[in-house]
Amino acid sequence: MRWSSYFIPTAKEAPVGTEAVSHQLLLRAGLIHMLTSGVYSYLPLGLRVLNRIQDIIREEMNAIGAQELFLPCLQPLELWQQTGRDKTLAEVMIRFKDKRGKDMCLGPTHEEIITDLVKDFVQSYRQLPLVLYQIQTKFRDEIRPRFGIVRACEFIMKDAYSFDRDKKGLERNYQLMYGAYEKIFKRCNLNAIAVKADSGAMGGDISHEFMVPGAIGEDAVLICNACGQAMGGAQVQSLENGSCPQCAKGTLEKKVAIELGHIFQLGTKYSQAQGANFLDENGQQQTIIMGCYGIGVSRLIAAVVESHNDAAGIIWPKEVAPFDVEILPVQMADSGIMELAENYYQDLSRLGLEALIDDRDVTAGVKFNDADLIGIPLRIVIGKRTFAEGKVEIKNRRTGEVMKLGKDEVSSKIKELIEKV
Ligand SMILES: Nc1ncnc2c1ncn2[C@@H]1O[C@H](COP(=O)(O)OP(=O)(O)O)[C@@H](O)[C@H]1O
Ligand SMILES: [Mg+2]
Ligand SMILES: [Zn+2]
């Protein structure tokens, strides 16, 4: 991409009324834009990050045998009445009557919808287990939208649902999901910890939340300074100021955290209420056993920025960066410099790398500041002095380390350098 014709509206100042660093940086770096409280647009750079995170999630979901589908946001309220969640979720649900006078809502989540679908198609134990997922927009009329896209009223979630014939099957799928979640957060370079949680309005027995401790968040975790055991949910209140139940030696440190994902062993709460049954080997009717598994995909972007930034801007981990490399020709008027920048751009795309070339006619200072702000992992700087020596500089955004390379070495070495970022 050429910056001069690409839509990256960067800003120098942090917008007023923003408390989270990630919120400020996502706005300033031109990744998101607020339409109204709790509702955000994703600009081209933000959408690139979102897509890369979604790719990671898809890979890990597909790897454990989950199948992607796409359910409607527009939902009849009667499905929610079957489970009583038209009442328990009334506060966040966006409801209205359609033109035919039918009560409708915009989906805050999709348990009822998927259970209704599976009920129509699954009749026999032979069709189980089944694991389905989607990446979808959710609508929740949050009383207090906060920290930008961390708590929004319209946001993107990956939600998966497992359907099993028995508890053993559920436990197996739960374990697989748990493992996939660990991989997803690790690939996004997030230090997520799994804590046992209360299952709340979802229902069911066992549930884990994946939390990332940091400067902001609406949740809290306790971490033992001796054995590293992490605790969350109801345990936070009961154990605060106490000693570690795991090792009995350490003291527990309380930290705020962002909830990234939440997995539940639901059991039969939804299948029972909605009549999702199957016939077992003996021709006996049984209730399908379910699990549900969510990740806040858009929230993940904010969590990554919260964990990876410095005073100058964002520092994208390479797996989720909007581009792999930024090419920064300093003197636009120098045709030799511009030609070399163009050559790199071609070489990199031949190597399958995504490059952003800052071909704007602005001062070096503006280019360097914006480069730090948007935080592409590697930067190739082509400046007059080094160019005259037949060299260019490669800067690592995270470490600040600068390496001089002969100008013909760059394309052959860049892949290796990215691996090391
Ligand atoms: N208002 C929101 N804005 C952005 N992401 C959200 C929001 N609510 C939930 N999420 C994300 O979706 C995941 C699954 O949601 P869920 O556990 O049902 O929400 P909650 O914890 O608010 O009850 C959460 O772990 C979180 O990452
Ligand atoms: Mg939750
Ligand atoms: Zn301990």
Coordinates of C-alpha atoms and ligand atoms in Angstrom, one line a residue:
M1 CA 0.0 0.0 0.0
R2 CA 1.0 3.5 -0.7
W3 CA 0.4 5.8 2.3
S4 CA -0.3 8.8 0.1
S5 CA -3.4 7.2 -1.3
Y6 CA -4.3 5.0 1.7
F7 CA -6.7 6.1 4.4
I8 CA -4.7 6.4 7.7
P9 CA -6.0 9.5 9.5
T10 CA -3.4 9.8 12.2
A11 CA -3.6 12.5 15.0
K12 CA -1.0 14.0 17.2
E13 CA -3.2 14.6 20.3
A14 CA -5.0 12.1 22.4
P15 CA -8.8 12.8 22.0
V16 CA -10.4 14.2 25.2
G17 CA -12.3 12.0 27.4
T18 CA -10.3 8.8 26.7
E19 CA -8.9 7.0 29.7
A20 CA -7.3 3.9 28.3
V21 CA -4.0 4.0 26.4
S22 CA -5.3 1.5 23.9
H23 CA -8.3 3.6 23.2
Q24 CA -6.2 6.7 22.7
L25 CA -3.7 4.9 20.4
L26 CA -6.3 3.2 18.3
L27 CA -8.0 6.5 17.6
R28 CA -4.7 8.4 17.1
A29 CA -3.2 5.8 14.8
G30 CA -6.3 5.9 12.6
L31 CA -7.5 2.3 13.3
I32 CA -11.0 3.1 14.7
H33 CA -13.5 6.0 14.8
M34 CA -16.3 6.5 17.2
L35 CA -19.7 7.0 15.6
T36 CA -21.5 7.4 19.0
S37 CA -20.9 6.1 22.5
G38 CA -19.9 2.4 22.3
V39 CA -20.2 2.2 18.5
Y40 CA -17.1 2.2 16.4
S41 CA -16.0 2.0 12.8
Y42 CA -12.9 0.1 11.7
L43 CA -10.8 2.0 9.3
P44 CA -8.5 0.3 6.8
L45 CA -5.6 -0.2 9.2
G46 CA -7.9 -1.4 12.0
L47 CA -9.7 -3.8 9.6
R48 CA -6.4 -5.3 8.6
V49 CA -5.6 -6.1 12.3
L50 CA -9.1 -7.4 12.8
N51 CA -8.7 -9.7 9.8
R52 CA -5.4 -11.0 11.0
I53 CA -6.8 -11.8 14.4
Q54 CA -9.8 -13.5 12.8
D55 CA -7.4 -15.6 10.6
I56 CA -5.6 -16.8 13.7
I57 CA -8.9 -17.7 15.4
R58 CA -10.2 -19.5 12.3
E59 CA -7.0 -21.5 12.0
E60 CA -7.2 -22.7 15.6
M61 CA -10.9 -23.4 15.5
N62 CA -10.6 -25.4 12.3
A63 CA -7.7 -27.2 13.8
I64 CA -9.8 -28.7 16.5
G65 CA -12.6 -29.6 14.1
A66 CA -15.0 -26.7 14.7
Q67 CA -16.9 -25.7 11.5
E68 CA -17.7 -22.1 10.6
L69 CA -21.2 -20.9 9.9
F70 CA -22.9 -17.6 10.0
L71 CA -26.1 -17.0 12.0
P72 CA -28.4 -14.0 11.8
C73 CA -28.2 -10.9 14.1
L74 CA -31.9 -10.3 13.5
Q75 CA -33.8 -12.7 15.8
P76 CA -37.4 -13.4 16.9
L77 CA -37.9 -12.8 20.6
E78 CA -40.0 -15.9 20.9
L79 CA -36.8 -18.0 20.8
W80 CA -35.5 -16.1 23.8
Q81 CA -38.8 -16.6 25.6
Q82 CA -38.3 -20.4 25.4
T83 CA -35.3 -20.1 27.7
G84 CA -36.4 -17.1 29.7
R85 CA -33.5 -15.1 28.6
D86 CA -35.7 -12.4 27.1
K87 CA -36.0 -11.5 30.9
T88 CA -32.5 -12.2 32.2
L89 CA -30.8 -10.4 29.4
A90 CA -33.5 -7.7 29.1
E91 CA -31.1 -5.0 30.2
V92 CA -28.7 -5.4 27.4
M93 CA -31.0 -6.6 24.7
I94 CA -31.9 -4.3 21.8
R95 CA -35.6 -5.0 21.1
F96 CA -38.2 -3.7 18.7
K97 CA -41.3 -4.7 16.7
D98 CA -40.9 -5.3 13.0
K99 CA -43.3 -4.0 10.4
R100 CA -45.6 -7.1 10.9
G101 CA -45.7 -6.4 14.6
K102 CA -43.5 -9.3 15.6
D103 CA -41.2 -8.9 18.6
M104 CA -37.6 -9.0 17.5
C105 CA -34.1 -8.4 18.9
L106 CA -30.6 -7.8 17.7
G107 CA -28.6 -10.8 19.0
P108 CA -26.5 -10.1 22.1
T109 CA -25.3 -13.8 21.8
H110 CA -26.4 -16.9 19.9
E111 CA -27.2 -19.9 22.2
E112 CA -30.9 -19.9 21.4
I113 CA -30.4 -19.4 17.7
I114 CA -27.9 -22.2 17.3
T115 CA -29.8 -24.6 19.5
D116 CA -32.9 -24.0 17.4
L117 CA -30.9 -24.8 14.2
V118 CA -29.3 -27.9 15.6
K119 CA -32.7 -29.1 16.9
D120 CA -34.0 -29.1 13.4
F121 CA -31.1 -31.2 11.9
V122 CA -29.7 -33.5 14.6
Q123 CA -31.8 -36.5 15.3
S124 CA -29.4 -39.3 15.9
Y125 CA -26.3 -40.0 18.1
R126 CA -24.5 -40.6 14.8
Q127 CA -24.6 -36.9 14.0
L128 CA -22.8 -36.1 17.3
P129 CA -20.4 -34.6 18.3
L130 CA -20.8 -31.4 16.4
V131 CA -18.9 -28.2 17.0
L132 CA -19.9 -25.0 15.2
Y133 CA -18.6 -21.5 15.4
Q134 CA -19.1 -18.1 13.8
I135 CA -17.4 -14.7 13.9
Q136 CA -20.3 -12.2 14.2
T137 CA -21.4 -8.8 15.3
K138 CA -23.2 -8.8 18.7
F139 CA -25.4 -6.0 20.0
R140 CA -25.5 -5.2 23.7
D141 CA -27.0 -2.0 25.0
E142 CA -24.3 -1.6 27.6
I143 CA -25.2 0.9 30.4
R144 CA -21.6 1.9 30.6
P145 CA -19.6 1.5 27.4
R146 CA -16.0 1.8 28.4
F147 CA -12.4 1.9 27.2
G148 CA -13.3 2.3 23.5
I149 CA -13.7 -1.1 21.9
V150 CA -13.1 -3.0 25.1
R151 CA -16.8 -2.6 26.1
A152 CA -18.8 -1.5 23.2
C153 CA -22.5 -1.8 22.3
E154 CA -21.8 -3.3 18.9
F155 CA -18.8 -5.6 18.9
I156 CA -17.4 -8.7 17.2
M157 CA -17.3 -12.0 18.9
K158 CA -16.2 -15.5 17.9
D159 CA -18.7 -17.8 19.4
A160 CA -18.5 -21.5 19.3
Y161 CA -21.0 -24.2 20.4
S162 CA -20.4 -27.9 21.0
F163 CA -23.1 -30.6 20.9
D164 CA -22.4 -33.9 22.5
R165 CA -24.2 -37.1 23.4
D166 CA -22.7 -37.4 26.9
K167 CA -20.7 -35.5 29.5
K168 CA -17.4 -37.2 28.4
G169 CA -17.8 -35.7 25.0
L170 CA -18.5 -32.3 26.4
E171 CA -15.4 -32.5 28.6
R172 CA -13.3 -33.5 25.6
N173 CA -14.6 -30.6 23.5
Y174 CA -14.1 -28.2 26.4
Q175 CA -10.5 -29.3 26.7
L176 CA -9.9 -28.9 23.0
M177 CA -11.4 -25.3 23.1
Y178 CA -9.3 -24.5 26.2
G179 CA -6.2 -25.5 24.3
A180 CA -7.2 -23.6 21.2
Y181 CA -7.8 -20.5 23.3
E182 CA -4.3 -20.8 24.8
K183 CA -2.8 -21.0 21.4
I184 CA -4.9 -18.0 20.0
F185 CA -3.9 -15.7 22.9
K186 CA -0.3 -16.8 22.7
R187 CA -0.1 -16.1 18.9
C188 CA -1.5 -12.7 19.6
N189 CA 1.3 -12.2 22.1
L190 CA -1.0 -11.9 25.0
N191 CA -0.2 -13.1 28.4
A192 CA -3.6 -14.6 29.1
I193 CA -4.4 -16.6 32.2
A194 CA -7.3 -18.9 32.6
V195 CA -9.3 -18.6 35.8
K196 CA -12.3 -20.5 37.1
A197 CA -15.4 -18.4 36.7
D198 CA -19.0 -18.1 37.7
S199 CA -21.2 -19.0 34.9
G200 CA -23.8 -16.3 35.6
A201 CA -26.6 -15.7 33.1
M202 CA -25.2 -18.5 30.8
G203 CA -26.0 -21.3 33.2
G204 CA -24.2 -24.6 33.5
D205 CA -21.5 -25.9 35.8
I206 CA -17.9 -25.4 34.8
S207 CA -16.6 -22.2 33.3
H208 CA -13.3 -20.5 32.7
E209 CA -12.4 -17.0 31.8
F210 CA -9.2 -16.0 30.0
M211 CA -7.9 -12.8 31.5
V212 CA -5.1 -10.5 30.6
P213 CA -3.9 -8.4 33.6
G214 CA -2.7 -4.9 32.8
A215 CA -3.4 -1.2 33.4
I216 CA -7.1 -1.3 32.6
G217 CA -10.0 -3.8 32.8
E218 CA -13.3 -4.3 34.5
D219 CA -12.3 -7.6 36.1
A220 CA -9.9 -8.5 38.7
V221 CA -7.6 -11.5 39.2
L222 CA -5.4 -12.6 42.1
I223 CA -2.0 -13.9 41.3
C224 CA 0.1 -15.8 43.9
N225 CA 3.6 -14.3 44.2
A226 CA 5.0 -17.7 45.1
C227 CA 3.4 -20.3 42.9
G228 CA 1.9 -18.1 40.2
Q229 CA -1.6 -19.6 40.6
A230 CA -4.2 -17.2 39.2
M231 CA -7.7 -16.9 40.5
G232 CA -10.7 -14.9 39.4
G233 CA -14.5 -14.7 39.6
A234 CA -16.0 -15.2 43.1
Q235 CA -12.7 -16.2 44.5
V236 CA -11.4 -12.7 44.2
Q237 CA -13.6 -11.4 47.0
S238 CA -13.3 -14.4 49.2
L239 CA -9.6 -14.7 49.0
E240 CA -8.5 -11.1 48.8
N241 CA -6.0 -10.3 51.6
G242 CA -5.7 -14.0 52.3
S243 CA -2.9 -16.5 51.5
C244 CA -2.7 -18.7 48.5
P245 CA -5.1 -21.8 48.6
Q246 CA -2.8 -23.6 46.2
C247 CA 0.6 -23.4 48.0
A248 CA -0.4 -21.8 51.3
K249 CA 2.9 -19.9 51.2
G250 CA 2.5 -17.0 48.8
T251 CA 0.5 -13.8 49.1
L252 CA -2.1 -12.9 46.6
E253 CA -1.7 -9.8 44.5
K254 CA -4.8 -8.2 43.0
K255 CA -4.6 -6.9 39.5
V256 CA -7.1 -5.5 37.1
A257 CA -7.7 -7.5 34.0
I258 CA -9.5 -7.6 30.7
E259 CA -11.6 -10.7 30.0
L260 CA -10.8 -11.9 26.5
G261 CA -12.7 -15.1 26.4
H262 CA -15.1 -17.2 28.3
I263 CA -15.9 -20.9 28.0
F264 CA -18.8 -22.7 29.6
Q265 CA -19.9 -26.3 30.0
L266 CA -23.6 -25.6 29.6
G267 CA -25.0 -29.0 29.9
T268 CA -28.7 -29.2 28.9
K269 CA -29.9 -25.7 29.9
Y270 CA -30.7 -24.7 26.3
S271 CA -31.3 -28.0 24.7
Q272 CA -33.8 -29.0 27.3
A273 CA -35.7 -25.7 27.1
Q274 CA -35.7 -25.8 23.3
G275 CA -36.3 -29.5 22.8
A276 CA -32.9 -30.3 21.2
N277 CA -32.9 -34.1 21.5
F278 CA -31.4 -37.1 19.8
L279 CA -32.0 -40.9 19.7
D280 CA -29.2 -42.9 21.3
E281 CA -28.0 -46.4 20.2
N282 CA -30.9 -48.0 22.0
G283 CA -33.5 -45.8 20.4
Q284 CA -34.0 -43.9 23.6
Q285 CA -34.5 -40.1 23.4
Q286 CA -31.8 -38.1 25.1
T287 CA -31.1 -34.4 25.5
I288 CA -28.1 -32.9 23.7
I289 CA -25.3 -31.7 26.0
M290 CA -23.9 -28.4 25.1
G291 CA -20.9 -26.1 25.6
C292 CA -20.4 -22.5 24.5
Y293 CA -17.1 -20.7 23.9
G294 CA -16.7 -16.9 23.3
I295 CA -13.8 -14.6 22.4
G296 CA -14.2 -10.9 22.1
V297 CA -12.5 -10.5 18.8
S298 CA -12.7 -6.7 18.6
R299 CA -11.8 -6.5 22.3
L300 CA -8.6 -8.5 21.5
I301 CA -7.3 -5.6 19.4
A302 CA -7.5 -3.3 22.4
A303 CA -5.9 -5.9 24.7
V304 CA -3.0 -6.3 22.3
V305 CA -2.4 -2.5 22.1
E306 CA -2.8 -2.3 25.9
S307 CA 0.0 -4.9 26.3
H308 CA 2.2 -3.6 23.5
N309 CA 2.9 0.1 23.4
D310 CA 5.3 2.8 24.5
A311 CA 5.3 6.6 24.7
A312 CA 5.6 6.9 20.9
G313 CA 2.8 4.6 19.9
I314 CA 1.7 1.0 19.2
I315 CA 4.2 -1.9 18.9
W316 CA 2.3 -4.6 17.0
P317 CA 3.3 -8.2 17.5
K318 CA 4.2 -9.5 14.1
E319 CA 1.3 -12.0 13.8
V320 CA -1.4 -9.3 14.1
A321 CA 0.4 -6.3 12.6
P322 CA -1.5 -4.5 9.9
F323 CA 1.6 -4.7 7.7
D324 CA 4.9 -6.6 8.0
V325 CA 7.2 -3.9 6.9
E326 CA 7.1 -0.1 6.5
I327 CA 9.3 1.4 3.8
L328 CA 10.3 4.9 4.7
P329 CA 12.0 6.9 2.0
V330 CA 13.1 10.1 3.7
Q331 CA 13.8 12.4 0.7
M332 CA 10.9 12.2 -1.7
A333 CA 12.6 14.5 -4.2
D334 CA 15.6 12.1 -4.6
S335 CA 14.7 9.8 -7.5
G336 CA 17.3 7.2 -6.6
I337 CA 15.8 6.9 -3.1
M338 CA 12.3 6.6 -4.4
E339 CA 13.3 4.0 -7.0
L340 CA 14.9 1.9 -4.4
A341 CA 11.8 2.2 -2.1
E342 CA 9.7 1.1 -5.0
N343 CA 12.0 -1.9 -5.7
Y344 CA 11.8 -3.0 -2.1
Y345 CA 8.0 -2.7 -2.3
Q346 CA 7.9 -5.1 -5.3
D347 CA 10.5 -7.5 -3.8
L348 CA 8.6 -7.7 -0.6
S349 CA 5.3 -8.5 -2.2
R350 CA 7.0 -11.2 -4.3
L351 CA 8.1 -12.7 -1.0
G352 CA 4.5 -12.7 0.2
L353 CA 5.1 -9.8 2.7
E354 CA 2.7 -6.9 3.1
A355 CA 4.5 -3.6 2.9
L356 CA 3.4 -0.1 3.5
I357 CA 5.4 2.6 1.8
D358 CA 5.3 6.1 3.2
D359 CA 5.4 8.0 -0.1
R360 CA 3.8 11.1 1.4
D361 CA 5.4 14.5 0.7
V362 CA 5.7 15.4 4.4
T363 CA 8.7 16.1 6.6
A364 CA 11.0 13.4 7.9
G365 CA 9.8 14.2 11.4
V366 CA 6.1 13.5 10.5
K367 CA 7.0 10.2 8.9
F368 CA 9.1 9.0 11.8
N369 CA 6.5 10.0 14.4
D370 CA 3.7 8.4 12.4
A371 CA 5.8 5.3 11.8
D372 CA 6.3 4.9 15.6
L373 CA 2.6 5.6 16.2
I374 CA 1.2 3.0 13.9
G375 CA 3.8 0.5 15.0
I376 CA 4.7 -1.7 12.1
P377 CA 7.3 -4.3 13.4
L378 CA 10.1 -3.5 10.9
R379 CA 11.0 -0.3 9.2
I380 CA 13.3 0.2 6.2
V381 CA 14.6 3.7 6.3
I382 CA 16.2 5.1 3.1
G383 CA 17.9 8.4 4.0
K384 CA 20.3 10.5 1.9
R385 CA 23.4 9.9 3.9
T386 CA 23.3 6.1 4.2
F387 CA 22.0 5.9 0.7
A388 CA 25.1 7.6 -0.6
E389 CA 27.1 4.9 1.2
G390 CA 25.1 2.2 -0.6
K391 CA 23.3 1.3 2.6
V392 CA 19.9 1.5 4.3
E393 CA 18.7 1.2 7.9
I394 CA 16.4 -1.4 9.3
K395 CA 14.7 -0.4 12.6
N396 CA 13.0 -2.8 14.9
R397 CA 10.0 -1.0 16.4
R398 CA 10.0 -2.9 19.6
T399 CA 13.7 -2.8 20.6
G400 CA 14.6 0.4 18.7
E401 CA 17.6 -1.4 17.4
V402 CA 18.9 -0.1 14.1
M403 CA 20.8 -2.2 11.7
K404 CA 22.7 -1.0 8.6
L405 CA 22.5 -3.3 5.6
G406 CA 23.9 -3.0 2.1
K407 CA 21.0 -1.9 -0.1
D408 CA 21.1 -5.1 -2.1
E409 CA 21.0 -7.3 1.0
V410 CA 17.7 -6.1 2.3
S411 CA 15.3 -8.2 0.2
S412 CA 17.1 -11.4 0.9
K413 CA 17.5 -10.8 4.7
I414 CA 14.1 -9.3 5.5
K415 CA 12.2 -12.6 6.0
E416 CA 14.9 -13.7 8.4
L417 CA 14.6 -10.4 10.3
I418 CA 10.8 -10.7 10.6
E419 CA 11.1 -14.1 12.0
K420 CA 13.3 -12.7 14.8
V421 CA 11.1 -9.7 15.6
Ligands
LIG1 N1 -19.6 -5.1 25.4 C1 -18.6 -5.8 24.9 N2 -17.7 -5.3 24.0 C2 -16.7 -6.0 23.5 N3 -16.5 -7.3 23.8 C3 -17.3 -7.9 24.7 C4 -18.4 -7.2 25.2 N4 -19.1 -8.1 26.0 C5 -18.4 -9.3 25.9 N5 -17.4 -9.2 25.1 C6 -16.4 -10.2 24.8 O1 -17.1 -11.4 24.4 C7 -16.7 -12.5 25.2 C8 -17.8 -13.4 25.6 O2 -18.9 -12.7 26.1 P1 -19.6 -13.0 27.5 O3 -18.8 -13.8 28.4 O4 -21.0 -13.5 27.1 O5 -19.8 -11.5 28.0 P2 -19.8 -11.0 29.6 O6 -18.6 -11.4 30.2 O7 -19.9 -9.5 29.4 O8 -21.1 -11.6 30.1 C9 -16.1 -11.8 26.5 O9 -15.1 -12.6 27.1 C10 -15.5 -10.6 25.9 O10 -14.2 -10.8 25.4
MG2 MG -17.9 -13.4 30.2
ZN3 ZN 0.6 -20.0 45.7

